[in-house]
Amino acid sequence: MVSWLGKAIAAREPFALGELRAEPAGAGWSLHPGNIRPGTTPIEAAELEEYVRSDSAGRYRPLSGSRNLRRGWQVTTADDGALTAAIEAIYPLATRHIEMAAAGTLRTVPIRDVLKRQSGRYSAAAELSDEGQALAEQVVCGACVRTPVWRDGVRSPAGEVPCPEACSVLVSFCREAQRWEAAPPPPAPVKSSVGFADFETAGNELREEYLARRRE
Ligand code: SF4
């Protein structure tokens, strides 16, 4: 079965994918993070992967799907193949996972299996309580454009990227959350200077959201 993405590209219809917008432009496509306006920077497709590796504040983006894509740029691709390559540079494996989900061949792995196979310092992640794990999923995956279809019964609607298996960022968060269960850290104001996945540091946005919700 052809996916919603394959149909949109074949029909040359504008579409949204995560934080991206794509519109037909000549024989190719214009790809951008929405709100094209005067002053939007045209960048070369070859530079894209490096360009989106940091957010607008210059912070490294360890999670390719995190909802903090830089704004104010656009890429013009020559054809459909170049459009797919540009999307993959931003959201690796996204187009493949969308096609596999449509074909019914996307294999998903439950998070408990992913946590159990961790070793070394990450093995503690498997000891996180069910309640803590559920909240970690809500907080971390809520900051990501991908849809965690590894959760029971979750389906990925059009415009979203299916995620078949818990990523290393979520595993890393679960490890920290397990440590916080015995000795919850005090609240701290969110600091935009703290790295996205620097969960050990007070002021990390996801850490503070999680700890505040655990206190409720
Ligand atoms: S596990 Fe969650 S945060 Fe990680 S890539 Fe999948 S949806 Fe995004």
PDB file of C-alpha atoms and ligand atoms in Angstrom:
ATOM      1  CA  MET A   1       0.000   0.000   0.000  1.00  0.00           C
ATOM      2  CA  VAL A   2       1.252   3.480  -0.868  1.00  0.00           C
ATOM      3  CA  SER A   3       1.595   5.711   2.190  1.00  0.00           C
ATOM      4  CA  TRP A   4      -0.059   9.101   2.629  1.00  0.00           C
ATOM      5  CA  LEU A   5       3.381  10.618   1.975  1.00  0.00           C
ATOM      6  CA  GLY A   6       3.893   8.691  -1.260  1.00  0.00           C
ATOM      7  CA  LYS A   7       0.444   9.755  -2.438  1.00  0.00           C
ATOM      8  CA  ALA A   8       1.055  13.421  -1.598  1.00  0.00           C
ATOM      9  CA  ILE A   9       4.384  13.457  -3.434  1.00  0.00           C
ATOM     10  CA  ALA A  10       2.966  11.637  -6.486  1.00  0.00           C
ATOM     11  CA  ALA A  11      -0.001  14.026  -6.632  1.00  0.00           C
ATOM     12  CA  ARG A  12       2.280  17.030  -6.041  1.00  0.00           C
ATOM     13  CA  GLU A  13       0.161  18.192  -3.134  1.00  0.00           C
ATOM     14  CA  PRO A  14       1.590  20.388  -0.354  1.00  0.00           C
ATOM     15  CA  PHE A  15       2.023  18.462   2.883  1.00  0.00           C
ATOM     16  CA  ALA A  16       3.222  18.830   6.466  1.00  0.00           C
ATOM     17  CA  LEU A  17       5.574  16.386   8.150  1.00  0.00           C
ATOM     18  CA  GLY A  18       6.598  17.035  11.736  1.00  0.00           C
ATOM     19  CA  GLU A  19       7.763  20.656  11.794  1.00  0.00           C
ATOM     20  CA  LEU A  20       8.337  20.661   8.030  1.00  0.00           C
ATOM     21  CA  ARG A  21       6.201  21.990   5.220  1.00  0.00           C
ATOM     22  CA  ALA A  22       6.653  20.967   1.575  1.00  0.00           C
ATOM     23  CA  GLU A  23       5.187  22.690  -1.461  1.00  0.00           C
ATOM     24  CA  PRO A  24       5.650  21.999  -5.183  1.00  0.00           C
ATOM     25  CA  ALA A  25       8.119  24.431  -6.772  1.00  0.00           C
ATOM     26  CA  GLY A  26       8.683  24.005 -10.519  1.00  0.00           C
ATOM     27  CA  ALA A  27       9.738  20.392 -11.161  1.00  0.00           C
ATOM     28  CA  GLY A  28      10.855  20.057  -7.549  1.00  0.00           C
ATOM     29  CA  TRP A  29       9.812  21.121  -4.101  1.00  0.00           C
ATOM     30  CA  SER A  30      10.294  23.853  -1.531  1.00  0.00           C
ATOM     31  CA  LEU A  31      10.960  22.412   1.934  1.00  0.00           C
ATOM     32  CA  HIS A  32      10.994  24.638   5.030  1.00  0.00           C
ATOM     33  CA  PRO A  33       9.866  24.787   8.677  1.00  0.00           C
ATOM     34  CA  GLY A  34       6.781  26.940   7.944  1.00  0.00           C
ATOM     35  CA  ASN A  35       6.192  30.656   7.678  1.00  0.00           C
ATOM     36  CA  ILE A  36       8.349  31.495   4.675  1.00  0.00           C
ATOM     37  CA  ARG A  37       8.852  35.244   4.887  1.00  0.00           C
ATOM     38  CA  PRO A  38      11.182  37.872   3.454  1.00  0.00           C
ATOM     39  CA  GLY A  39      14.622  37.168   4.843  1.00  0.00           C
ATOM     40  CA  THR A  40      14.201  33.380   4.853  1.00  0.00           C
ATOM     41  CA  THR A  41      17.619  31.901   4.168  1.00  0.00           C
ATOM     42  CA  PRO A  42      17.939  29.594   1.146  1.00  0.00           C
ATOM     43  CA  ILE A  43      20.324  26.773   1.977  1.00  0.00           C
ATOM     44  CA  GLU A  44      21.769  23.986  -0.121  1.00  0.00           C
ATOM     45  CA  ALA A  45      20.367  20.483   0.359  1.00  0.00           C
ATOM     46  CA  ALA A  46      23.902  19.179   0.933  1.00  0.00           C
ATOM     47  CA  GLU A  47      24.284  21.483   3.960  1.00  0.00           C
ATOM     48  CA  LEU A  48      20.975  20.509   5.504  1.00  0.00           C
ATOM     49  CA  GLU A  49      22.082  17.688   7.798  1.00  0.00           C
ATOM     50  CA  GLU A  50      24.726  19.854   9.431  1.00  0.00           C
ATOM     51  CA  TYR A  51      22.460  22.912   9.516  1.00  0.00           C
ATOM     52  CA  VAL A  52      19.677  21.247  11.528  1.00  0.00           C
ATOM     53  CA  ARG A  53      22.065  19.628  13.988  1.00  0.00           C
ATOM     54  CA  SER A  54      21.803  22.696  16.223  1.00  0.00           C
ATOM     55  CA  ASP A  55      18.827  24.813  17.271  1.00  0.00           C
ATOM     56  CA  SER A  56      18.433  28.561  16.828  1.00  0.00           C
ATOM     57  CA  ALA A  57      20.393  29.156  20.064  1.00  0.00           C
ATOM     58  CA  GLY A  58      23.271  27.034  18.763  1.00  0.00           C
ATOM     59  CA  ARG A  59      22.518  24.087  21.095  1.00  0.00           C
ATOM     60  CA  TYR A  60      23.223  20.597  19.745  1.00  0.00           C
ATOM     61  CA  ARG A  61      20.044  18.682  18.870  1.00  0.00           C
ATOM     62  CA  PRO A  62      20.647  15.061  20.019  1.00  0.00           C
ATOM     63  CA  LEU A  63      17.073  14.072  19.119  1.00  0.00           C
ATOM     64  CA  SER A  64      16.463  14.521  15.390  1.00  0.00           C
ATOM     65  CA  GLY A  65      12.717  14.780  15.955  1.00  0.00           C
ATOM     66  CA  SER A  66      12.820  17.339  18.773  1.00  0.00           C
ATOM     67  CA  ARG A  67      10.425  20.215  18.245  1.00  0.00           C
ATOM     68  CA  ASN A  68      13.105  22.876  18.144  1.00  0.00           C
ATOM     69  CA  LEU A  69      14.042  22.938  14.485  1.00  0.00           C
ATOM     70  CA  ARG A  70      15.687  26.156  13.380  1.00  0.00           C
ATOM     71  CA  ARG A  71      13.325  28.606  11.644  1.00  0.00           C
ATOM     72  CA  GLY A  72      13.806  30.965   8.738  1.00  0.00           C
ATOM     73  CA  TRP A  73      15.325  28.692   6.070  1.00  0.00           C
ATOM     74  CA  GLN A  74      14.214  26.878   2.971  1.00  0.00           C
ATOM     75  CA  VAL A  75      15.628  24.299   0.601  1.00  0.00           C
ATOM     76  CA  THR A  76      14.564  23.978  -3.011  1.00  0.00           C
ATOM     77  CA  THR A  77      14.941  20.452  -4.348  1.00  0.00           C
ATOM     78  CA  ALA A  78      15.218  19.511  -8.028  1.00  0.00           C
ATOM     79  CA  ASP A  79      12.875  16.521  -7.959  1.00  0.00           C
ATOM     80  CA  ASP A  80      10.977  14.038  -5.777  1.00  0.00           C
ATOM     81  CA  GLY A  81      14.080  11.985  -4.986  1.00  0.00           C
ATOM     82  CA  ALA A  82      15.921  15.059  -3.731  1.00  0.00           C
ATOM     83  CA  LEU A  83      12.910  15.966  -1.584  1.00  0.00           C
ATOM     84  CA  THR A  84      12.999  12.529   0.059  1.00  0.00           C
ATOM     85  CA  ALA A  85      16.748  12.883   0.637  1.00  0.00           C
ATOM     86  CA  ALA A  86      16.238  16.295   2.247  1.00  0.00           C
ATOM     87  CA  ILE A  87      13.534  14.941   4.573  1.00  0.00           C
ATOM     88  CA  GLU A  88      15.842  12.054   5.534  1.00  0.00           C
ATOM     89  CA  ALA A  89      18.647  14.514   6.320  1.00  0.00           C
ATOM     90  CA  ILE A  90      16.344  16.150   8.875  1.00  0.00           C
ATOM     91  CA  TYR A  91      14.367  13.142  10.131  1.00  0.00           C
ATOM     92  CA  PRO A  92      16.516  10.022   9.480  1.00  0.00           C
ATOM     93  CA  LEU A  93      14.519   6.913   8.462  1.00  0.00           C
ATOM     94  CA  ALA A  94      11.264   8.903   8.507  1.00  0.00           C
ATOM     95  CA  THR A  95      10.235   8.187   4.912  1.00  0.00           C
ATOM     96  CA  ARG A  96      11.212   4.534   5.243  1.00  0.00           C
ATOM     97  CA  HIS A  97       9.237   4.087   8.455  1.00  0.00           C
ATOM     98  CA  ILE A  98       6.190   5.810   6.941  1.00  0.00           C
ATOM     99  CA  GLU A  99       6.304   3.444   3.944  1.00  0.00           C
ATOM    100  CA  MET A 100       6.824   0.388   6.164  1.00  0.00           C
ATOM    101  CA  ALA A 101       3.930   1.407   8.434  1.00  0.00           C
ATOM    102  CA  ALA A 102       1.663   1.730   5.373  1.00  0.00           C
ATOM    103  CA  ALA A 103       2.795  -1.694   4.131  1.00  0.00           C
ATOM    104  CA  GLY A 104       2.313  -3.273   7.563  1.00  0.00           C
ATOM    105  CA  THR A 105       5.980  -4.293   7.794  1.00  0.00           C
ATOM    106  CA  LEU A 106       7.162  -1.876  10.493  1.00  0.00           C
ATOM    107  CA  ARG A 107       8.376  -4.007  13.392  1.00  0.00           C
ATOM    108  CA  THR A 108       7.891  -2.400  16.795  1.00  0.00           C
ATOM    109  CA  VAL A 109       9.681  -3.200  20.049  1.00  0.00           C
ATOM    110  CA  PRO A 110       8.050  -2.612  23.482  1.00  0.00           C
ATOM    111  CA  ILE A 111       9.953  -0.175  25.680  1.00  0.00           C
ATOM    112  CA  ARG A 112      10.364  -2.758  28.463  1.00  0.00           C
ATOM    113  CA  ASP A 113      12.331  -4.962  26.030  1.00  0.00           C
ATOM    114  CA  VAL A 114      14.532  -2.016  25.039  1.00  0.00           C
ATOM    115  CA  LEU A 115      15.227  -1.114  28.674  1.00  0.00           C
ATOM    116  CA  LYS A 116      15.957  -4.723  29.659  1.00  0.00           C
ATOM    117  CA  ARG A 117      18.673  -5.103  27.038  1.00  0.00           C
ATOM    118  CA  GLN A 118      20.643  -2.079  28.315  1.00  0.00           C
ATOM    119  CA  SER A 119      23.981  -2.728  29.939  1.00  0.00           C
ATOM    120  CA  GLY A 120      26.499  -0.852  32.088  1.00  0.00           C
ATOM    121  CA  ARG A 121      25.351   2.477  33.474  1.00  0.00           C
ATOM    122  CA  TYR A 122      22.098   2.309  31.474  1.00  0.00           C
ATOM    123  CA  SER A 123      20.927  -1.000  32.970  1.00  0.00           C
ATOM    124  CA  ALA A 124      19.291   0.955  35.846  1.00  0.00           C
ATOM    125  CA  ALA A 125      16.737   2.274  33.341  1.00  0.00           C
ATOM    126  CA  ALA A 126      14.929  -1.093  33.480  1.00  0.00           C
ATOM    127  CA  GLU A 127      14.276  -0.547  37.198  1.00  0.00           C
ATOM    128  CA  LEU A 128      12.216   2.601  36.633  1.00  0.00           C
ATOM    129  CA  SER A 129       8.681   2.136  38.005  1.00  0.00           C
ATOM    130  CA  ASP A 130       5.742   1.752  35.597  1.00  0.00           C
ATOM    131  CA  GLU A 131       4.422   5.142  36.690  1.00  0.00           C
ATOM    132  CA  GLY A 132       7.781   6.802  36.127  1.00  0.00           C
ATOM    133  CA  GLN A 133       8.204   5.118  32.768  1.00  0.00           C
ATOM    134  CA  ALA A 134       4.770   6.238  31.569  1.00  0.00           C
ATOM    135  CA  LEU A 135       5.519   9.823  32.566  1.00  0.00           C
ATOM    136  CA  ALA A 136       8.993   9.695  30.978  1.00  0.00           C
ATOM    137  CA  GLU A 137       7.349   8.627  27.705  1.00  0.00           C
ATOM    138  CA  GLN A 138       4.843  11.469  27.915  1.00  0.00           C
ATOM    139  CA  VAL A 139       7.490  14.105  28.632  1.00  0.00           C
ATOM    140  CA  VAL A 140      10.238  12.997  26.236  1.00  0.00           C
ATOM    141  CA  CYS A 141       8.082  11.773  23.331  1.00  0.00           C
ATOM    142  CA  GLY A 142       5.874  14.843  23.799  1.00  0.00           C
ATOM    143  CA  ALA A 143       8.876  16.958  22.792  1.00  0.00           C
ATOM    144  CA  CYS A 144       9.404  14.920  19.594  1.00  0.00           C
ATOM    145  CA  VAL A 145       7.607  14.967  16.233  1.00  0.00           C
ATOM    146  CA  ARG A 146       7.715  11.176  15.980  1.00  0.00           C
ATOM    147  CA  THR A 147       4.761   9.094  17.172  1.00  0.00           C
ATOM    148  CA  PRO A 148       5.778   6.225  19.504  1.00  0.00           C
ATOM    149  CA  VAL A 149       3.911   3.410  17.748  1.00  0.00           C
ATOM    150  CA  TRP A 150       5.799   0.977  20.010  1.00  0.00           C
ATOM    151  CA  ARG A 151       3.136   1.828  22.607  1.00  0.00           C
ATOM    152  CA  ASP A 152       0.234  -0.630  22.543  1.00  0.00           C
ATOM    153  CA  GLY A 153      -2.468   0.394  20.100  1.00  0.00           C
ATOM    154  CA  VAL A 154      -0.873   3.674  19.003  1.00  0.00           C
ATOM    155  CA  ARG A 155      -1.155   4.436  15.299  1.00  0.00           C
ATOM    156  CA  SER A 156       0.672   7.115  13.343  1.00  0.00           C
ATOM    157  CA  PRO A 157      -1.705   9.474  11.522  1.00  0.00           C
ATOM    158  CA  ALA A 158      -0.928  11.303   8.276  1.00  0.00           C
ATOM    159  CA  GLY A 159       1.632  14.066   8.803  1.00  0.00           C
ATOM    160  CA  GLU A 160       3.433  12.199  11.565  1.00  0.00           C
ATOM    161  CA  VAL A 161       6.513  10.013  11.646  1.00  0.00           C
ATOM    162  CA  PRO A 162       6.092   6.565  13.242  1.00  0.00           C
ATOM    163  CA  CYS A 163       8.739   5.625  15.819  1.00  0.00           C
ATOM    164  CA  PRO A 164       9.115   1.818  16.122  1.00  0.00           C
ATOM    165  CA  GLU A 165      11.426   1.626  19.155  1.00  0.00           C
ATOM    166  CA  ALA A 166      12.400   3.747  22.170  1.00  0.00           C
ATOM    167  CA  CYS A 167      15.409   5.885  21.253  1.00  0.00           C
ATOM    168  CA  SER A 168      18.637   6.420  23.177  1.00  0.00           C
ATOM    169  CA  VAL A 169      17.458   9.815  24.461  1.00  0.00           C
ATOM    170  CA  LEU A 170      14.394   8.243  26.090  1.00  0.00           C
ATOM    171  CA  VAL A 171      16.514   5.398  27.508  1.00  0.00           C
ATOM    172  CA  SER A 172      18.929   7.939  28.944  1.00  0.00           C
ATOM    173  CA  PHE A 173      16.031   9.856  30.508  1.00  0.00           C
ATOM    174  CA  CYS A 174      14.620   6.654  32.064  1.00  0.00           C
ATOM    175  CA  ARG A 175      17.994   5.988  33.630  1.00  0.00           C
ATOM    176  CA  GLU A 176      18.040   9.408  35.286  1.00  0.00           C
ATOM    177  CA  ALA A 177      14.368   9.125  36.305  1.00  0.00           C
ATOM    178  CA  GLN A 178      15.125   5.848  38.080  1.00  0.00           C
ATOM    179  CA  ARG A 179      17.794   7.614  40.153  1.00  0.00           C
ATOM    180  CA  TRP A 180      15.376  10.413  41.037  1.00  0.00           C
ATOM    181  CA  GLU A 181      12.829   7.952  42.476  1.00  0.00           C
ATOM    182  CA  ALA A 182      14.944   7.273  45.577  1.00  0.00           C
ATOM    183  CA  ALA A 183      15.984  10.910  46.073  1.00  0.00           C
ATOM    184  CA  PRO A 184      13.841  13.409  44.096  1.00  0.00           C
ATOM    185  CA  PRO A 185      15.874  16.546  43.306  1.00  0.00           C
ATOM    186  CA  PRO A 186      14.442  19.939  44.336  1.00  0.00           C
ATOM    187  CA  PRO A 187      12.746  22.104  41.675  1.00  0.00           C
ATOM    188  CA  ALA A 188      14.897  24.488  39.655  1.00  0.00           C
ATOM    189  CA  PRO A 189      14.044  27.153  37.071  1.00  0.00           C
ATOM    190  CA  VAL A 190      14.358  26.044  33.457  1.00  0.00           C
ATOM    191  CA  LYS A 191      17.530  27.334  31.825  1.00  0.00           C
ATOM    192  CA  SER A 192      17.654  27.525  28.034  1.00  0.00           C
ATOM    193  CA  SER A 193      21.435  27.209  28.202  1.00  0.00           C
ATOM    194  CA  VAL A 194      21.217  23.605  29.502  1.00  0.00           C
ATOM    195  CA  GLY A 195      21.536  20.982  26.757  1.00  0.00           C
ATOM    196  CA  PHE A 196      18.385  19.252  25.523  1.00  0.00           C
ATOM    197  CA  ALA A 197      19.522  15.823  26.773  1.00  0.00           C
ATOM    198  CA  ASP A 198      21.601  17.037  29.730  1.00  0.00           C
ATOM    199  CA  PHE A 199      19.192  15.408  32.187  1.00  0.00           C
ATOM    200  CA  GLU A 200      21.714  15.349  35.027  1.00  0.00           C
ATOM    201  CA  THR A 201      21.763  19.142  35.171  1.00  0.00           C
ATOM    202  CA  ALA A 202      19.185  21.153  37.151  1.00  0.00           C
ATOM    203  CA  GLY A 203      17.287  23.483  34.837  1.00  0.00           C
ATOM    204  CA  ASN A 204      17.043  20.985  31.963  1.00  0.00           C
ATOM    205  CA  GLU A 205      13.610  21.566  30.440  1.00  0.00           C
ATOM    206  CA  LEU A 206      12.484  17.921  30.264  1.00  0.00           C
ATOM    207  CA  ARG A 207      13.922  17.088  33.702  1.00  0.00           C
ATOM    208  CA  GLU A 208      12.075  19.957  35.378  1.00  0.00           C
ATOM    209  CA  GLU A 209       8.799  19.137  33.622  1.00  0.00           C
ATOM    210  CA  TYR A 210       9.042  15.493  34.684  1.00  0.00           C
ATOM    211  CA  LEU A 211       9.946  16.282  38.303  1.00  0.00           C
ATOM    212  CA  ALA A 212       7.146  18.866  38.590  1.00  0.00           C
ATOM    213  CA  ARG A 213       4.580  16.377  37.308  1.00  0.00           C
ATOM    214  CA  ARG A 214       5.863  13.670  39.662  1.00  0.00           C
ATOM    215  CA  ARG A 215       5.331  16.043  42.583  1.00  0.00           C
ATOM    216  CA  GLU A 216       1.661  16.643  41.639  1.00  0.00           C
TER     217      GLU A 216
HETATM  218  S1  SF4 B   1      11.220   7.196  21.556  1.00  0.00           S
HETATM  219 FE1  SF4 B   1       9.962   9.040  21.725  1.00  0.00          FE
HETATM  220  S2  SF4 B   1      11.436  10.715  21.817  1.00  0.00           S
HETATM  221 FE2  SF4 B   1      12.531   8.945  21.008  1.00  0.00          FE
HETATM  222  S3  SF4 B   1      12.393   9.127  18.780  1.00  0.00           S
HETATM  223 FE3  SF4 B   1      10.674   7.841  19.473  1.00  0.00          FE
HETATM  224  S4  SF4 B   1       8.938   9.237  19.768  1.00  0.00           S
HETATM  225 FE4  SF4 B   1      10.826  10.479  19.668  1.00  0.00          FE
END
